[in-house]
Coordinates of C-alpha atoms in Angstrom, one line a residue:
Chain A
X1 CA 0.2 0.3 0.1
X2 CA 2.6 2.4 0.9
X3 CA 5.1 2.0 -2.1
X4 CA 1.8 1.7 -4.4
X5 CA 0.7 5.5 -3.0
X6 CA 4.5 6.8 -3.1
X7 CA 4.8 5.6 -6.8
X8 CA 1.1 7.7 -7.4
X9 CA 2.6 10.5 -6.1
X10 CA 5.9 10.5 -7.6
X11 CA 4.4 10.1 -11.0
X12 CA 1.6 12.7 -10.4
X13 CA 4.0 15.4 -9.4
X14 CA 6.5 14.1 -12.7
X15 CA 3.7 14.6 -15.1
X16 CA 2.1 17.6 -13.7
X17 CA 4.9 19.3 -11.5
X18 CA 3.8 22.3 -8.9
X19 CA 5.3 25.1 -9.7
X20 CA 9.0 25.5 -9.1
X21 CA 9.4 22.3 -7.6
X22 CA 10.8 19.0 -9.3
X23 CA 11.4 15.4 -7.7
X24 CA 13.0 12.1 -8.4
X25 CA 13.6 8.9 -6.7
X26 CA 17.0 7.9 -5.2
X27 CA 17.8 4.4 -5.3
X28 CA 15.1 3.3 -3.6
X29 CA 11.3 5.0 -3.1
X30 CA 12.3 5.3 0.4
X31 CA 14.5 8.1 -0.3
X32 CA 13.5 10.8 -2.5
X33 CA 15.2 13.8 -3.4
X34 CA 13.3 17.1 -4.8
X35 CA 14.8 20.3 -5.9
X36 CA 12.9 23.6 -5.4
X37 CA 13.3 27.0 -7.1
X38 CA 13.6 30.1 -4.6
X39 CA 10.3 31.6 -4.8
X40 CA 10.4 35.0 -7.0
X41 CA 10.5 38.1 -4.9
X42 CA 12.4 36.4 -2.1
X43 CA 16.0 36.4 -1.0
X44 CA 16.5 32.9 -2.3
X45 CA 14.9 33.7 -5.7
X46 CA 18.5 33.1 -7.4
X47 CA 18.8 29.8 -5.8
X48 CA 17.9 25.9 -6.7
X49 CA 17.6 24.1 -3.4
X50 CA 18.0 20.3 -3.0
X51 CA 15.8 18.6 -0.4
X52 CA 16.3 15.4 0.9
X53 CA 13.4 13.2 1.8
X54 CA 12.9 10.4 3.7
X55 CA 10.0 8.2 3.7
X56 CA 9.3 6.4 7.3
X57 CA 8.3 3.1 7.4
X58 CA 4.7 4.1 8.5
X59 CA 4.4 6.5 5.6
X60 CA 1.5 8.1 5.2
X61 CA 0.5 7.3 9.2
X62 CA 3.9 9.4 10.1
X63 CA 5.0 12.3 8.2
X64 CA 8.6 12.2 6.1
X65 CA 11.7 13.7 7.2
X66 CA 12.6 16.8 4.8
X67 CA 16.0 18.4 5.2
X68 CA 18.0 21.0 3.5
X69 CA 21.1 19.7 1.5
X70 CA 22.1 23.0 0.9
X71 CA 22.7 25.6 3.6
X72 CA 19.8 28.1 4.0
X73 CA 20.1 31.3 5.8
X74 CA 16.7 31.4 7.2
X75 CA 14.9 31.6 10.6
X76 CA 13.3 27.9 10.5
X77 CA 15.7 26.5 9.3
X78 CA 19.0 24.8 10.9
X79 CA 22.5 25.0 10.3
X80 CA 22.0 21.0 9.4
X81 CA 19.1 22.2 7.2
X82 CA 16.3 20.7 9.6
X83 CA 13.2 22.8 8.8
X84 CA 10.9 23.8 11.3
X85 CA 7.5 23.3 9.8
X86 CA 4.1 22.2 11.8
X87 CA 2.6 19.9 8.9
X88 CA 6.3 17.8 9.5
X89 CA 4.9 16.8 12.9
X90 CA 2.7 14.8 13.9
X91 CA -0.7 15.6 15.8
X92 CA -1.2 17.1 18.2
X93 CA 2.0 19.3 18.4
X94 CA 2.2 19.0 14.5
X95 CA -0.2 19.1 11.6
X96 CA 0.6 16.2 9.7
X97 CA -2.2 14.4 8.1
X98 CA -2.0 11.6 5.6
X99 CA -4.0 13.4 3.1
X100 CA -1.5 16.1 2.6
X101 CA 1.3 14.1 0.9
X102 CA 4.5 14.5 -0.3
X103 CA 3.7 17.7 -3.1
X104 CA 2.1 19.5 -0.2
X105 CA 4.9 19.3 2.2
X106 CA 7.0 20.5 -1.0
X107 CA 4.8 23.3 -1.6
X108 CA 4.7 24.5 2.1
X109 CA 8.7 24.5 2.5
X110 CA 9.0 26.6 -0.6
X111 CA 6.2 29.0 1.2
X112 CA 7.9 28.8 4.3
X113 CA 11.3 30.2 2.1
X114 CA 8.6 33.3 1.1
X115 CA 7.3 34.0 4.4
X116 CA 9.6 33.0 7.2
X117 CA 7.7 32.3 10.7
X118 CA 9.9 34.0 12.8
X119 CA 7.4 33.4 15.9
X120 CA 8.5 29.5 15.7
X121 CA 12.1 29.8 15.0
X122 CA 14.6 27.3 15.4
X123 CA 17.4 30.0 14.5
X124 CA 16.2 32.6 17.3
X125 CA 19.5 35.2 16.2
X126 CA 18.3 34.9 12.6
X127 CA 14.6 35.4 13.5
X128 CA 15.1 38.7 15.7
X129 CA 17.7 40.0 12.8
X130 CA 14.5 39.1 10.6
X131 CA 11.8 41.0 12.9
X132 CA 14.5 44.1 13.9
X133 CA 16.6 44.3 10.7
X134 CA 14.9 43.3 7.5
X135 CA 17.6 44.9 5.2
X136 CA 20.3 42.9 7.0
X137 CA 18.5 39.8 7.1
X138 CA 17.6 40.0 3.2
X139 CA 21.2 40.7 2.5
X140 CA 22.9 37.8 4.2
X141 CA 19.9 35.5 2.8
X142 CA 20.6 36.7 -0.8
X143 CA 24.5 36.3 0.2
X144 CA 23.9 32.5 1.7
X145 CA 21.9 32.0 -1.4
X146 CA 24.6 32.8 -4.1
X147 CA 27.4 31.1 -2.3
X148 CA 25.4 27.6 -1.3
X149 CA 22.3 27.1 -3.7
X150 CA 23.5 28.7 -7.3
Chain B
X1 CA 51.3 -49.0 13.3
X2 CA 48.0 -47.5 11.4
X3 CA 45.2 -49.8 11.1
X4 CA 41.8 -49.1 10.0
X5 CA 39.8 -50.2 12.3
X6 CA 36.0 -51.0 12.3
X7 CA 34.5 -49.4 15.1
X8 CA 30.9 -50.3 16.9
X9 CA 29.3 -47.7 15.1
X10 CA 29.9 -48.8 11.7
X11 CA 29.1 -52.2 12.6
X12 CA 25.8 -51.2 14.0
X13 CA 25.0 -49.5 10.4
X14 CA 26.2 -52.6 8.4
X15 CA 24.2 -54.7 10.4
X16 CA 20.9 -52.4 9.7
X17 CA 22.2 -51.2 6.0
X18 CA 24.3 -53.8 4.5
X19 CA 24.7 -52.2 1.4
X20 CA 26.4 -48.7 3.1
X21 CA 29.9 -48.4 3.2
X22 CA 32.3 -45.9 5.4
X23 CA 34.5 -44.1 3.1
X24 CA 37.4 -41.7 5.0
X25 CA 39.1 -39.3 2.5
X26 CA 41.1 -36.8 3.5
X27 CA 40.0 -36.8 7.1
X28 CA 36.2 -36.6 5.7
X29 CA 33.8 -39.3 6.4
X30 CA 31.6 -40.2 3.8
X31 CA 28.7 -43.1 3.7
X32 CA 28.0 -43.9 0.4
X33 CA 25.9 -47.2 -1.1
X34 CA 22.3 -47.9 -1.4
X35 CA 19.8 -48.6 1.2
X36 CA 16.3 -51.1 0.7
X37 CA 13.1 -49.8 1.3
X38 CA 10.2 -51.6 0.4
X39 CA 12.2 -53.6 -2.1
X40 CA 13.2 -50.5 -4.2
X41 CA 17.1 -49.3 -4.0
X42 CA 17.6 -46.1 -3.2
X43 CA 21.5 -45.1 -3.9
X44 CA 22.4 -43.0 -0.8
X45 CA 25.6 -40.6 -0.2
X46 CA 26.2 -39.2 3.1
X47 CA 28.8 -36.7 4.4
X48 CA 29.4 -36.1 7.8
X49 CA 30.0 -32.6 8.9
X50 CA 30.5 -30.7 12.2
X51 CA 26.8 -29.5 12.1
X52 CA 25.1 -32.4 10.8
X53 CA 24.8 -34.7 8.1
X54 CA 24.5 -33.7 4.6
X55 CA 22.4 -36.1 2.5
X56 CA 22.2 -36.2 -1.1
X57 CA 18.8 -37.7 -1.5
X58 CA 18.0 -40.1 -4.2
X59 CA 17.2 -38.4 -7.3
X60 CA 13.3 -40.1 -7.1
X61 CA 13.1 -38.5 -3.8
X62 CA 14.2 -35.0 -4.5
X63 CA 11.2 -33.6 -3.7
X64 CA 11.9 -34.4 0.2
X65 CA 14.8 -32.5 0.2
X66 CA 13.1 -29.6 2.3
X67 CA 11.5 -32.0 5.0
X68 CA 14.6 -33.7 5.7
X69 CA 16.9 -30.2 6.1
X70 CA 13.6 -29.6 8.6
X71 CA 14.5 -32.9 9.9
X72 CA 18.1 -32.6 11.0
X73 CA 18.0 -30.6 14.3
X74 CA 16.1 -33.9 15.8
X75 CA 18.9 -35.9 14.4
X76 CA 21.6 -37.3 16.7
X77 CA 24.9 -35.9 15.8
X78 CA 27.8 -38.3 15.1
X79 CA 25.2 -41.6 15.1
X80 CA 25.4 -42.2 11.3
X81 CA 22.5 -44.8 12.2
X82 CA 20.0 -42.4 13.2
X83 CA 20.6 -40.4 10.2
X84 CA 19.5 -43.4 7.7
X85 CA 16.8 -44.2 10.0
X86 CA 15.5 -40.8 9.5
X87 CA 16.1 -41.0 5.8
X88 CA 14.4 -44.5 5.5
X89 CA 11.2 -43.2 7.2
X90 CA 11.0 -40.2 5.4
X91 CA 10.9 -42.2 2.4
X92 CA 8.3 -44.5 3.6
X93 CA 6.0 -42.1 5.0
X94 CA 6.5 -40.2 1.4
X95 CA 6.4 -42.8 -1.4
X96 CA 3.9 -45.6 -1.2
X97 CA 5.6 -49.0 -1.7
X98 CA 4.0 -49.7 -4.8
X99 CA 4.0 -46.1 -6.0
X100 CA 4.9 -47.1 -9.5
X101 CA 2.6 -50.2 -10.0
X102 CA -0.5 -47.9 -8.9
X103 CA 0.9 -44.8 -11.2
X104 CA 0.8 -47.2 -14.4
X105 CA -2.6 -47.7 -14.0
X106 CA -3.5 -44.3 -13.5
X107 CA -1.5 -43.3 -16.5
X108 CA -3.4 -46.0 -18.4
X109 CA -6.9 -44.5 -17.4
X110 CA -6.0 -40.8 -18.3
X111 CA -4.6 -41.5 -21.5
X112 CA -8.1 -43.9 -22.3
X113 CA -10.2 -41.3 -20.9
X114 CA -8.4 -38.5 -22.7
X115 CA -8.5 -40.2 -26.1
X116 CA -12.3 -41.0 -25.3
X117 CA -13.3 -37.9 -24.2
X118 CA -12.1 -35.8 -27.3
X119 CA -13.8 -38.2 -29.5
X120 CA -17.0 -37.6 -28.2
X121 CA -17.1 -34.2 -27.0
X122 CA -16.3 -32.5 -30.4
X123 CA -17.8 -29.2 -29.9
X124 CA -14.8 -27.9 -27.3
X125 CA -13.1 -25.4 -28.5
X126 CA -9.6 -27.1 -27.5
X127 CA -8.2 -29.9 -25.0
X128 CA -5.2 -30.4 -24.2
X129 CA -3.4 -32.8 -22.2
X130 CA -0.3 -32.2 -20.6
X131 CA 3.0 -34.1 -21.6
X132 CA 3.4 -35.4 -17.9
X133 CA -0.4 -36.3 -17.8
X134 CA -0.5 -33.9 -14.5
X135 CA -3.6 -31.6 -15.9
X136 CA -5.8 -31.4 -18.8
X137 CA -6.9 -28.0 -20.1
X138 CA -10.2 -27.5 -21.6
X139 CA -11.8 -24.5 -23.3
X140 CA -15.6 -24.9 -24.5
X141 CA -17.9 -22.2 -25.9
X142 CA -21.6 -21.7 -24.4
X143 CA -24.4 -21.0 -25.6
X144 CA -23.6 -17.6 -25.9
X145 CA -20.3 -18.5 -27.2
X146 CA -18.4 -17.5 -24.1
X147 CA -15.4 -19.0 -23.8
X148 CA -15.0 -21.2 -20.5
X149 CA -11.3 -22.6 -19.4
X150 CA -10.8 -25.2 -17.1
X151 CA -8.0 -27.1 -15.9
X152 CA -8.8 -30.6 -14.6
X153 CA -5.9 -32.1 -12.8
X154 CA -5.0 -35.5 -12.1
X155 CA -4.4 -37.4 -8.7
X156 CA -2.0 -39.8 -8.2
X157 CA -2.7 -40.1 -4.6
X158 CA -5.3 -42.5 -4.2
X159 CA -8.3 -40.0 -4.3
X160 CA -10.6 -39.6 -7.5
X161 CA -8.3 -39.1 -10.5
X162 CA -10.2 -36.3 -12.0
X163 CA -10.5 -32.9 -10.2
X164 CA -11.2 -29.5 -11.5
X165 CA -8.3 -27.1 -9.9
X166 CA -8.7 -23.8 -11.8
X167 CA -11.9 -22.4 -13.2
X168 CA -13.7 -19.4 -13.6
X169 CA -17.3 -19.5 -11.8
X170 CA -18.8 -18.1 -9.3
X171 CA -19.4 -21.7 -7.5
X172 CA -17.2 -22.9 -4.6
X173 CA -15.0 -25.7 -5.7
X174 CA -16.8 -28.3 -3.4
X175 CA -19.8 -27.9 -5.6
X176 CA -18.4 -29.4 -8.6
X177 CA -17.5 -32.7 -9.3
X178 CA -14.4 -35.0 -8.5
X179 CA -14.6 -38.4 -10.4
X180 CA -12.6 -40.9 -12.1
X181 CA -14.5 -40.5 -15.1
X182 CA -13.4 -37.3 -16.9
X183 CA -16.6 -37.2 -18.9
X184 CA -18.6 -37.1 -15.4
X185 CA -16.4 -33.9 -14.2
X186 CA -16.6 -32.2 -17.2
X187 CA -20.4 -32.7 -17.9
X188 CA -21.1 -31.4 -14.7
X189 CA -19.2 -28.7 -15.3
X190 CA -20.5 -28.0 -18.5
X191 CA -24.1 -28.4 -16.7
X192 CA -23.2 -25.8 -14.1
X193 CA -22.4 -23.4 -17.1
X194 CA -25.7 -23.8 -18.6
X195 CA -27.5 -23.3 -15.5
X196 CA -25.8 -19.9 -15.5
X197 CA -26.9 -18.4 -18.7
X198 CA -29.3 -16.2 -17.4
X199 CA -26.3 -14.9 -14.8
X200 CA -23.8 -14.2 -17.7
X201 CA -26.1 -12.1 -19.6
X202 CA -27.4 -9.7 -16.4
X203 CA -23.4 -9.5 -15.7
X204 CA -22.9 -8.8 -19.6
X205 CA -25.6 -6.0 -19.3
X206 CA -24.2 -4.5 -16.5
X207 CA -20.7 -4.4 -18.3
X208 CA -21.9 -3.1 -21.4
X209 CA -24.6 -0.2 -20.3
X210 CA -23.3 0.7 -16.7
X211 CA -20.0 2.7 -15.4
X212 CA -18.4 -0.3 -13.7
X213 CA -16.1 0.8 -10.9
X214 CA -15.6 -2.6 -9.5
X215 CA -14.2 -5.0 -10.1
X216 CA -12.1 -3.4 -12.9
X217 CA -10.9 -6.7 -14.5
X218 CA -14.1 -8.9 -13.8
X219 CA -14.2 -12.4 -14.3
X220 CA -17.4 -14.8 -14.3
X221 CA -16.8 -15.5 -10.7
X222 CA -17.0 -12.2 -9.5
X223 CA -21.0 -12.1 -8.6
X224 CA -21.0 -8.1 -7.9
X225 CA -20.7 -4.6 -9.4
X226 CA -19.8 -1.9 -8.2
X227 CA -22.1 0.9 -10.7
X228 CA -21.1 4.5 -10.6
X229 CA -24.4 6.6 -10.0
X230 CA -23.1 9.8 -9.3
X231 CA -19.9 11.8 -8.1
X232 CA -19.2 10.4 -4.5
X233 CA -22.1 8.1 -4.8
X234 CA -22.2 4.0 -6.1
X235 CA -24.2 1.2 -5.6
X236 CA -22.9 -2.5 -4.9
X237 CA -25.0 -5.1 -6.5
X238 CA -24.7 -8.6 -5.6
X239 CA -26.2 -11.0 -7.5
X240 CA -27.3 -14.7 -6.3
X241 CA -26.1 -16.6 -9.8
X242 CA -28.4 -19.4 -9.3
X243 CA -31.4 -17.5 -8.2
X244 CA -31.9 -14.6 -10.1
X245 CA -35.3 -14.3 -9.3
X246 CA -34.3 -13.3 -5.7
X247 CA -33.9 -9.8 -5.1
X248 CA -30.6 -8.9 -5.0
X249 CA -28.4 -7.2 -2.2
X250 CA -27.9 -3.5 -3.2
X251 CA -25.6 -1.3 -0.8
X252 CA -25.0 2.1 -1.6
X253 CA -21.7 3.8 -0.9
X254 CA -21.7 7.5 -0.4
X255 CA -22.5 10.5 2.1
X256 CA -25.8 9.7 3.9
X257 CA -27.5 12.5 1.9
X258 CA -27.3 11.2 -1.1
X259 CA -27.7 7.5 -0.4
X260 CA -30.8 7.7 1.7
X261 CA -32.9 8.8 -0.9
X262 CA -32.0 5.4 -3.0
X263 CA -32.9 3.6 0.1
X264 CA -36.1 5.1 0.6
X265 CA -36.7 4.6 -3.1
X266 CA -36.6 0.5 -2.8
X267 CA -38.4 0.4 0.1
X268 CA -41.0 2.3 -1.6
X269 CA -40.5 0.2 -5.0
X270 CA -39.6 -3.3 -3.3
X271 CA -43.2 -4.6 -3.8
X272 CA -43.6 -4.2 -7.4
X273 CA -40.4 -6.3 -8.3
X274 CA -41.3 -9.0 -10.7
X275 CA -38.9 -12.0 -10.8
X276 CA -40.4 -12.7 -14.0
X277 CA -39.0 -9.4 -16.0
X278 CA -35.7 -8.4 -16.9
X279 CA -33.5 -8.4 -14.0
X280 CA -31.6 -5.6 -15.3
X281 CA -34.3 -3.3 -15.9
X282 CA -36.2 -4.5 -12.8
X283 CA -33.0 -3.4 -10.6
X284 CA -33.2 -0.2 -12.2
X285 CA -37.1 0.5 -11.7
X286 CA -36.4 -0.5 -7.8
X287 CA -33.8 2.1 -7.3
X288 CA -35.9 5.0 -8.9
X289 CA -33.8 5.6 -11.9
X290 CA -34.9 5.9 -15.4
X291 CA -31.6 4.7 -16.6
X292 CA -28.9 3.5 -15.5
X293 CA -25.8 6.7 -15.4
X294 CA -23.4 7.1 -18.3
X295 CA -19.7 7.1 -17.9
X296 CA -19.1 10.9 -17.1
X297 CA -18.9 12.9 -20.4
X298 CA -15.9 14.8 -18.5
X299 CA -13.2 12.4 -18.5
X300 CA -11.7 12.1 -14.8
X301 CA -8.1 13.7 -15.3
X302 CA -5.4 10.5 -15.1
X303 CA -3.1 12.7 -12.9
X304 CA -5.6 13.4 -10.2
X305 CA -4.1 11.9 -7.0
X306 CA -7.3 10.9 -5.8
X307 CA -10.3 10.2 -7.5
X308 CA -13.7 10.4 -6.0
X309 CA -14.4 7.3 -4.0
X310 CA -10.4 6.6 -3.9
X311 CA -9.4 6.7 -0.2
X312 CA -7.9 9.7 1.0
X313 CA -5.2 8.2 2.9
X314 CA -3.6 5.6 0.5
X315 CA -4.9 7.2 -2.3
X316 CA -6.4 3.9 -4.1
X317 CA -9.9 2.1 -4.5
X318 CA -8.7 -1.3 -3.5
X319 CA -6.6 -2.4 -0.7
X320 CA -6.4 -5.8 0.0
X321 CA -9.0 -6.2 -2.2
X322 CA -11.5 -4.1 -0.1
X323 CA -13.3 -0.8 -1.4
X324 CA -13.1 2.0 1.1
X325 CA -16.2 1.5 3.1
X326 CA -16.1 4.4 5.8
X327 CA -17.6 7.7 4.6
X328 CA -17.6 11.0 6.2
X329 CA -21.2 11.6 7.1
X330 CA -21.1 15.0 7.1
X331 CA -23.0 16.5 4.1
X332 CA -20.9 18.2 1.4
X333 CA -17.7 16.1 2.9
X334 CA -18.3 12.7 1.8
X335 CA -14.7 11.7 1.8
X336 CA -13.9 8.0 1.8
X337 CA -11.5 5.7 3.8
X338 CA -10.7 2.2 3.6
X339 CA -11.2 0.5 7.7
X340 CA -8.0 -0.3 7.7
X341 CA -6.3 3.1 6.9
X342 CA -8.6 5.1 8.8
X343 CA -8.1 2.9 11.9
X344 CA -4.4 2.8 11.5
X345 CA -4.7 6.9 11.6
X346 CA -6.8 7.7 14.3
X347 CA -4.7 5.1 16.5
X348 CA -1.7 6.9 15.4
X349 CA -3.4 9.8 17.5
X350 CA -4.7 7.8 19.9
X351 CA -7.8 8.1 19.4
X352 CA -11.4 7.0 21.7
X353 CA -12.1 3.6 21.3
X354 CA -16.1 3.3 21.9
X355 CA -16.4 -0.7 22.3
X356 CA -16.2 -1.5 18.7
X357 CA -15.6 1.5 16.9
X358 CA -12.7 4.1 17.1
X359 CA -13.6 7.7 17.2
X360 CA -12.0 10.8 15.5
X361 CA -11.7 13.4 13.0
X362 CA -12.4 13.2 9.5
X363 CA -9.0 14.2 7.7
X364 CA -10.8 16.5 5.4
X365 CA -14.0 18.5 7.2
X366 CA -12.5 17.6 10.8
X367 CA -15.6 16.8 11.8
X368 CA -16.5 13.9 13.9
X369 CA -16.0 10.1 12.3
X370 CA -16.1 6.8 13.8
X371 CA -14.4 3.9 12.4
X372 CA -15.1 0.2 13.3
X373 CA -12.1 -1.9 14.6
X374 CA -11.2 -4.1 12.3
X375 CA -10.6 -7.6 13.6

């Protein structure tokens, strides 16, 4: 059941990819890789980010783990590429649901790049910079994107 | 001085299995020779290792290999006699003493029956006897020129010789005849096919005129059809193949607000059910429709992930051959789930169990939903 659903999700995304996102399976179907384009108008605009998606045994009853491979300067992404996103966690603390799927998560991650959530930060210094000195934040995020994701 | 002495172990072996010889080569102990079981000589070769005996089974007993491996742990290590005893027992148990003689009789009967059968049943589309005399494959055409294929197995183990092992009819295997006459087996099968003609006609009518959601690849043995009625709404009609006049079992799948009106139609129209009329049209009258809805014109996009009626957890309609059964009761939601999928999700949320159900929220509308706990 799990493999069937993943195959279905993958072929749908490959035939009809969501904007700025592509995905492919690595050696087996439980490890996927995705490339997402930085959203236009954001400091990440010029970059293409690689994400590693690990499908757990219990998928879709448990959410996949998603991690940035490139370094990203963002209040909700830490140095190891871990992402702080509600949808990536199980309820009751998180908002994962089996109906979301891989595509939904990737869209949410891309949206997170566009609009960080400084009130639930993983990197508190970046979050306070984002709140207090937006110009500086944008400059650093752009610099980091150019250095690591282009 | 190096003397090759015979130990007690070997003497015990020779007394019981005089045709076996112990050979020591490069420090490895082999036992070779033959054993006599029910007047049949079996060639045997055994190598002694630290982990037990490796036995090369006689060629005619090759199929017993796995059984013998399973016996290994029970054998007394370093006692060749226990190994040979076990082998002898295994062969005695599995190869009937007069197996060869018996099979000859069966071969003759199979060949005879087969040639008689092909002589008399000229109406068969095809009939093949497999080279190893293990089965006969028959294809026949019924009244409506529908092809039926059956495989008749030859039993060599003392049961009735001919037994249908593969077929496609909505009947249990126990209902098919087993006999030592090929004609009896076949004629009985053909009789059932004949009796089922009205059933095949009805099912064909469904397949031709309705949009069937399930079974996708329908076979003669499938005595039900899941018929599309509307987005989110379908009905499962289960027919009793031998009692066509009987009211079929009809179950609607969809949100309550849609199914309720159909159930009340059935309650209203049930008295008008006329078993002598065309069942296909009678079902239509029963559910209160003018005609069976055709496949929707707007073709469903192929790359839609979850089609209406699919389980929105596993994204498919069939899971272990079951269709989604739990449907959100909330008007305008009607999301469907397999019992197993929804249960698994609710249990991972530690949802509340009440007697035989588990209660949680619909993944779509977040209203309460209850799911039977699968057995």
